[in-house]
CSV table of C-alpha atoms in Angstrom, one decimal:
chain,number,residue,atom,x,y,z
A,1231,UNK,CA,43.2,70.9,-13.0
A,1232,UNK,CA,40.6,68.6,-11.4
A,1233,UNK,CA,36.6,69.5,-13.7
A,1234,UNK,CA,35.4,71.8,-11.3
A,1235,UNK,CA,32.8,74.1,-12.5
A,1236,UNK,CA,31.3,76.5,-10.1
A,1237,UNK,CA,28.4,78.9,-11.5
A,1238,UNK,CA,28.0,81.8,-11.7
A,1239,UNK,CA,31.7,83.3,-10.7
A,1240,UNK,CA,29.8,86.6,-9.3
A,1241,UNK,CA,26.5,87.6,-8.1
A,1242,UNK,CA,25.1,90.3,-6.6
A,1243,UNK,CA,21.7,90.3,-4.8
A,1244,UNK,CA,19.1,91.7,-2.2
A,1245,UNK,CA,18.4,90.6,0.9
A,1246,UNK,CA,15.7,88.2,1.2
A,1247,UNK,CA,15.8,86.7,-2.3
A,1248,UNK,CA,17.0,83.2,-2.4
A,1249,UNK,CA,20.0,82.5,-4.1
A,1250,UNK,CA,21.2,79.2,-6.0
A,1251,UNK,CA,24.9,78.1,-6.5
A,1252,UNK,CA,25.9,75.6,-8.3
A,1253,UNK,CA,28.9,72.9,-8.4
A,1254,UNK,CA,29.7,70.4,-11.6
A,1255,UNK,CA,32.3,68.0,-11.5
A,1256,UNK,CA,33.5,66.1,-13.9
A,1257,UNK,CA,35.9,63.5,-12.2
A,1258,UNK,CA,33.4,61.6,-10.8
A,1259,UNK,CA,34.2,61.9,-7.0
A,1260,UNK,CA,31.9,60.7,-4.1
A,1261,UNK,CA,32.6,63.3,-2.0
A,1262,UNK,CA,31.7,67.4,-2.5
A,1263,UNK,CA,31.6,70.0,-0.5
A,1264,UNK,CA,30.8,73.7,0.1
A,1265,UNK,CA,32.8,76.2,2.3
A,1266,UNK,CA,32.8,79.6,2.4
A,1267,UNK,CA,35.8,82.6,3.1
A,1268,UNK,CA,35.9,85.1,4.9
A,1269,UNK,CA,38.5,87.8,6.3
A,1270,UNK,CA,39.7,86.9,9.6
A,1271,UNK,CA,38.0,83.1,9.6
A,1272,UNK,CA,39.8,81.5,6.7
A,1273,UNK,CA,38.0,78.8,5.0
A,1274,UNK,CA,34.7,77.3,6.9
A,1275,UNK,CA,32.7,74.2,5.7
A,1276,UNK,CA,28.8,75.0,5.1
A,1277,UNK,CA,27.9,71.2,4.4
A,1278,UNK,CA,28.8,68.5,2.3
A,1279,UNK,CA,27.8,65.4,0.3
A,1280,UNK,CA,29.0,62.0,0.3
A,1281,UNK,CA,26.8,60.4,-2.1
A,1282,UNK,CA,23.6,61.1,-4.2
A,1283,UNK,CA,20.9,62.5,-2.1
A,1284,UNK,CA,23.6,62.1,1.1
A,1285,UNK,CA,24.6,65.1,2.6
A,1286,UNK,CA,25.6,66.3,6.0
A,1287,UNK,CA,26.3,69.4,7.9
A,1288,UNK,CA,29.2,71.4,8.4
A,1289,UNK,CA,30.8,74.1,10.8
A,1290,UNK,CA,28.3,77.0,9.8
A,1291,UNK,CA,25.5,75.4,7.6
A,1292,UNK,CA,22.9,78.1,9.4
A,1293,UNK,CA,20.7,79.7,6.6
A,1294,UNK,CA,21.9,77.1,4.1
A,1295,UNK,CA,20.6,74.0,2.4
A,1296,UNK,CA,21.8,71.9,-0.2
A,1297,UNK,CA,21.2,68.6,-2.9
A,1298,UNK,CA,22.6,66.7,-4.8
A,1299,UNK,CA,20.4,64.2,-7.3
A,1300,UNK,CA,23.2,63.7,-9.7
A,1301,UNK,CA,26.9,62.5,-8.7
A,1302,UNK,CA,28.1,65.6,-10.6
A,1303,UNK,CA,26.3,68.4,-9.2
A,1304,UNK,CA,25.7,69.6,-5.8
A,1305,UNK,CA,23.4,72.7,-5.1
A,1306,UNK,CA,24.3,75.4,-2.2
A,1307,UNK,CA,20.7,77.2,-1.8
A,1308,UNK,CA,20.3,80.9,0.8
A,1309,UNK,CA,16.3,80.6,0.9
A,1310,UNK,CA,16.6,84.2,2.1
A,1311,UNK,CA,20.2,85.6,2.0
A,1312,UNK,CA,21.3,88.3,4.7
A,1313,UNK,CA,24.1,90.4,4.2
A,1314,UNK,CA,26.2,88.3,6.7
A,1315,UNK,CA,26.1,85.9,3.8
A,1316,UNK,CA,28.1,88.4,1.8
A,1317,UNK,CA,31.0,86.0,1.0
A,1318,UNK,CA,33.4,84.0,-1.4
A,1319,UNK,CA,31.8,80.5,-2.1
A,1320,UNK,CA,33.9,77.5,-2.7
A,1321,UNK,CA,33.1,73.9,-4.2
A,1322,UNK,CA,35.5,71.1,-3.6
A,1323,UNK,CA,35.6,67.6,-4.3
A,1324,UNK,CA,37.1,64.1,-3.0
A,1325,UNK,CA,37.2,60.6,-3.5
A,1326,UNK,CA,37.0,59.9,-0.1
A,1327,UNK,CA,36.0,61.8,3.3
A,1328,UNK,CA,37.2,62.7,6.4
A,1329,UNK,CA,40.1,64.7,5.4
A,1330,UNK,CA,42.1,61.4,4.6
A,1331,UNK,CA,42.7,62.6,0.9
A,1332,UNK,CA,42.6,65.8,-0.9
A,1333,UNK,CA,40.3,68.3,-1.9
A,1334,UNK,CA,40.1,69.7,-5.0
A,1335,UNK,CA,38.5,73.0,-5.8
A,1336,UNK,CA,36.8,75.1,-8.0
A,1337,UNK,CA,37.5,78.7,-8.6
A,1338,UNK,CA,35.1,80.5,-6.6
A,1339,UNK,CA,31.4,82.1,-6.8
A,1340,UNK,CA,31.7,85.9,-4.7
A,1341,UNK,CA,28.3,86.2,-4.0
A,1342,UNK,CA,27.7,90.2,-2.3
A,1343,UNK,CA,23.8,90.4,-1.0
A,1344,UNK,CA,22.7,94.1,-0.2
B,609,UNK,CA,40.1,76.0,17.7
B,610,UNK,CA,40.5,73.5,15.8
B,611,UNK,CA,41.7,74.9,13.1
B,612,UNK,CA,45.7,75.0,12.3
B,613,UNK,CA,47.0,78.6,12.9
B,614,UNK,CA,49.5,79.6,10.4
B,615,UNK,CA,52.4,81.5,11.8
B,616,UNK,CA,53.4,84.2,10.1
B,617,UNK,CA,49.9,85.7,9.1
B,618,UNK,CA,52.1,87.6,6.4
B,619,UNK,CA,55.5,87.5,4.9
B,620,UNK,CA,57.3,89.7,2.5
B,621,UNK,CA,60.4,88.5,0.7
B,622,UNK,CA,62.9,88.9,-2.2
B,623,UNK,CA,63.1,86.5,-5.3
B,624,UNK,CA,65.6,83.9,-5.1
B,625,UNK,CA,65.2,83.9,-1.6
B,626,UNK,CA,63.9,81.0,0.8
B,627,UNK,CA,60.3,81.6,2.6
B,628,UNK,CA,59.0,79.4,5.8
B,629,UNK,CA,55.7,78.4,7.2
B,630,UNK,CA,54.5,77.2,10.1
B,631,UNK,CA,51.2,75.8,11.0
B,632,UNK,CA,50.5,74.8,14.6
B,633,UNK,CA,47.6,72.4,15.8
B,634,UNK,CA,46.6,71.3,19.6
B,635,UNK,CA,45.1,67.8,18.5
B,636,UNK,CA,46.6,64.4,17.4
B,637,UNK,CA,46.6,64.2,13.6
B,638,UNK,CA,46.6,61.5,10.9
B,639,UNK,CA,48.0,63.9,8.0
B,640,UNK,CA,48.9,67.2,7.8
B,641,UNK,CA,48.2,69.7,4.2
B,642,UNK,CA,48.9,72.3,2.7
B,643,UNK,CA,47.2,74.1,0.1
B,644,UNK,CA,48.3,77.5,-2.3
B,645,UNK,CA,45.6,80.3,-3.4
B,646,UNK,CA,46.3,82.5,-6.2
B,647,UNK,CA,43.9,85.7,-5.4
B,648,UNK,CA,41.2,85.2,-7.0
B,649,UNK,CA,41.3,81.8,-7.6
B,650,UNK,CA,40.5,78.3,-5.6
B,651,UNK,CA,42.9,76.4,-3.5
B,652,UNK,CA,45.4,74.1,-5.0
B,653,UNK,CA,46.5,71.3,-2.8
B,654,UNK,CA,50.4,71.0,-2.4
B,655,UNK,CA,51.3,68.1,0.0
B,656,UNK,CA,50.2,65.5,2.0
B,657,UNK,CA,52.1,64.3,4.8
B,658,UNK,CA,50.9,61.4,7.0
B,659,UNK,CA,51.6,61.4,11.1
B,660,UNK,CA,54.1,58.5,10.7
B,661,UNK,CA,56.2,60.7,8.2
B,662,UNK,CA,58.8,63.5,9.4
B,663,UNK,CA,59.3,65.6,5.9
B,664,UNK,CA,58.1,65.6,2.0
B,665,UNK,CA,59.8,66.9,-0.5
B,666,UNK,CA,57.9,68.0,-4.5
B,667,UNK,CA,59.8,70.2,-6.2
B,668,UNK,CA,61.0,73.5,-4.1
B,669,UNK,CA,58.9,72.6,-1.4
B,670,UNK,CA,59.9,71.0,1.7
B,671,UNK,CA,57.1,69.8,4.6
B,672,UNK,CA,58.4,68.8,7.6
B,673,UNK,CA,55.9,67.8,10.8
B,674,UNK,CA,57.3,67.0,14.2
B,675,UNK,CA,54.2,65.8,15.7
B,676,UNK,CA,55.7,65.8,19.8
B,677,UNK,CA,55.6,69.9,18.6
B,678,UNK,CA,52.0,69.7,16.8
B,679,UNK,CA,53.9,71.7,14.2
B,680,UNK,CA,54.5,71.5,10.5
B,681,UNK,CA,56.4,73.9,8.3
B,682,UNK,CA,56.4,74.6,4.9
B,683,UNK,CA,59.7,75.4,3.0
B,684,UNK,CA,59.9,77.0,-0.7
B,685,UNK,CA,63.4,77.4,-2.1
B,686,UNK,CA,64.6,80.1,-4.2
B,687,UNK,CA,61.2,81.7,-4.2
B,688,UNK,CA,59.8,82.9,-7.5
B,689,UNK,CA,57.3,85.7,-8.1
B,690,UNK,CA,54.7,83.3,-9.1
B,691,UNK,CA,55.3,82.4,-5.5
B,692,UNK,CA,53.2,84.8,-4.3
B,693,UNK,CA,49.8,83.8,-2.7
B,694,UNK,CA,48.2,82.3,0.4
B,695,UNK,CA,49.5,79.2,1.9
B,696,UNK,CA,47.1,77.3,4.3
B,697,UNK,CA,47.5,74.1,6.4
B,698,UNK,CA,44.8,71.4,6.9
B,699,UNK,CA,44.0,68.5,9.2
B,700,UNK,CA,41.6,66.4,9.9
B,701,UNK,CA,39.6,67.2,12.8
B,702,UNK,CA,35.8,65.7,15.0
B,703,UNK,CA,33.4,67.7,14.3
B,704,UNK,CA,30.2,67.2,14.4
B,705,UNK,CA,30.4,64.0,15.4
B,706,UNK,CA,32.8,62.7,11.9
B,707,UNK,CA,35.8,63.6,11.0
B,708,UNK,CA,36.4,66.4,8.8
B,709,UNK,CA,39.0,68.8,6.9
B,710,UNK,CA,39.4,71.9,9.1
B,711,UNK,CA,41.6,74.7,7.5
B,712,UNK,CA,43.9,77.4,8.9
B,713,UNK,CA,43.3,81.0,8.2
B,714,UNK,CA,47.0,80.9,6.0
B,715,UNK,CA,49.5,83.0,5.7
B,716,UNK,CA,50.2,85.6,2.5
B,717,UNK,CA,53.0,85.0,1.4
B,718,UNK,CA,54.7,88.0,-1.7
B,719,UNK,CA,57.8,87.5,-3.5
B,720,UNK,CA,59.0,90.7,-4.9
B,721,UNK,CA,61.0,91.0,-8.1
């Protein structure tokens, strides 16, 4: 299994707090990304990283913002989460972009704000 | 959408038997994936199959594409228990302005003992 360490695995929060969740990878790949799951819309892509400090937009990146200072870590932040951010989380890495190779993912963070 | 839509949403079979995917698109493609889910648990990529390529084989799965259809199927021979999870298809898609991976919404797929 590609090093893929997403923490933590659950949460549980109140609306309005700001939530951090974090992605480590250990294989060294350019690329990382952040989606999230939902019933009925399969897997959507929040934003994503190509490089240290490089990051980009996805399909839904609305009440999210993200960093990445080190090639291993990438940070998905809700300043103020709202229950329609009641989801499951996914990291994923790359070594390159635009869907020409692929992804590899971590195991999840199911985040359920109140 | 741009997203593939897998066909069937669900799919209930017996062990030992064969089970069949399909994932339509309305877009040209440069390669065609598919990933497995275990609940719970992130998604594993399976294959890879590039527009210029009809089928893949690895292991007891067979990818075919037929890209004048915008379709590709996924095959799993003799299925096994472990079998059972969510398969999804992925292509590359504009969005945004650059070109990204843009999932289906899979199909569940349980193999009963």
């Amino acid at each position: 299994d590609a090093g893929i360490t997403q923490s933590p695995r659950h949460k549980v929060t109140e609306t309005g707090t700001p939530v951090t969740l974090r992605c480590h990878q250990t294989e060294n790949h350019r690329y990382m990304y952040w989606y999230r799951q939902d019933p009925g819309h399969g897997l959507r892509l929040i934003h994503y990283s190509y490089g240290v400090k490089d990051t980009d937009k996805g399909e839904v990146s609305d009440g999210y913002s993200v960093s990445r200072s080190k090639t291993e870590d990438f940070l998905l932040t809700l300043e103020s989460a709202t229950s329609s951010q009641t989801s499951v989380y996914f990291c994923a890495i790359s070594e390159s972009g635009g869907g020409r190779e692929p992804q590899h993912f971590g195991d999840g963070t199911r985040l359920s704000i109140l | 959408s741009q997203q593939g839509e897998e066909d069937p949403q669900a799919l209930s079979i017996q062990e030992g038997e064969n089970a069949t995917m399909n994932c339509s698109y309305k877009t040209s493609i440069n390669n065609l994936q598919w990933y497995r889910q275990n609940s719970g648990r992130g998604l594993v990529h399976l294959i890879l199959i590039r527009s210029n390529e009809r089928e893949k084989h690895s292991g007891r799965l067979r990818v075919t594409l037929d890209t004048s259809k915008k379709s590709s199927s996924l095959l799993i021979t003799a299925s096994r228990a472990a079998d059972t999870a969510s398969y999804f298809c992925a292509r590359r898609a504009t969005q945004g302005g650059s070109e990204k991976l843009v999932f289906g919404k899979g199909t569940k797929l349980t193999v009963n003992p």
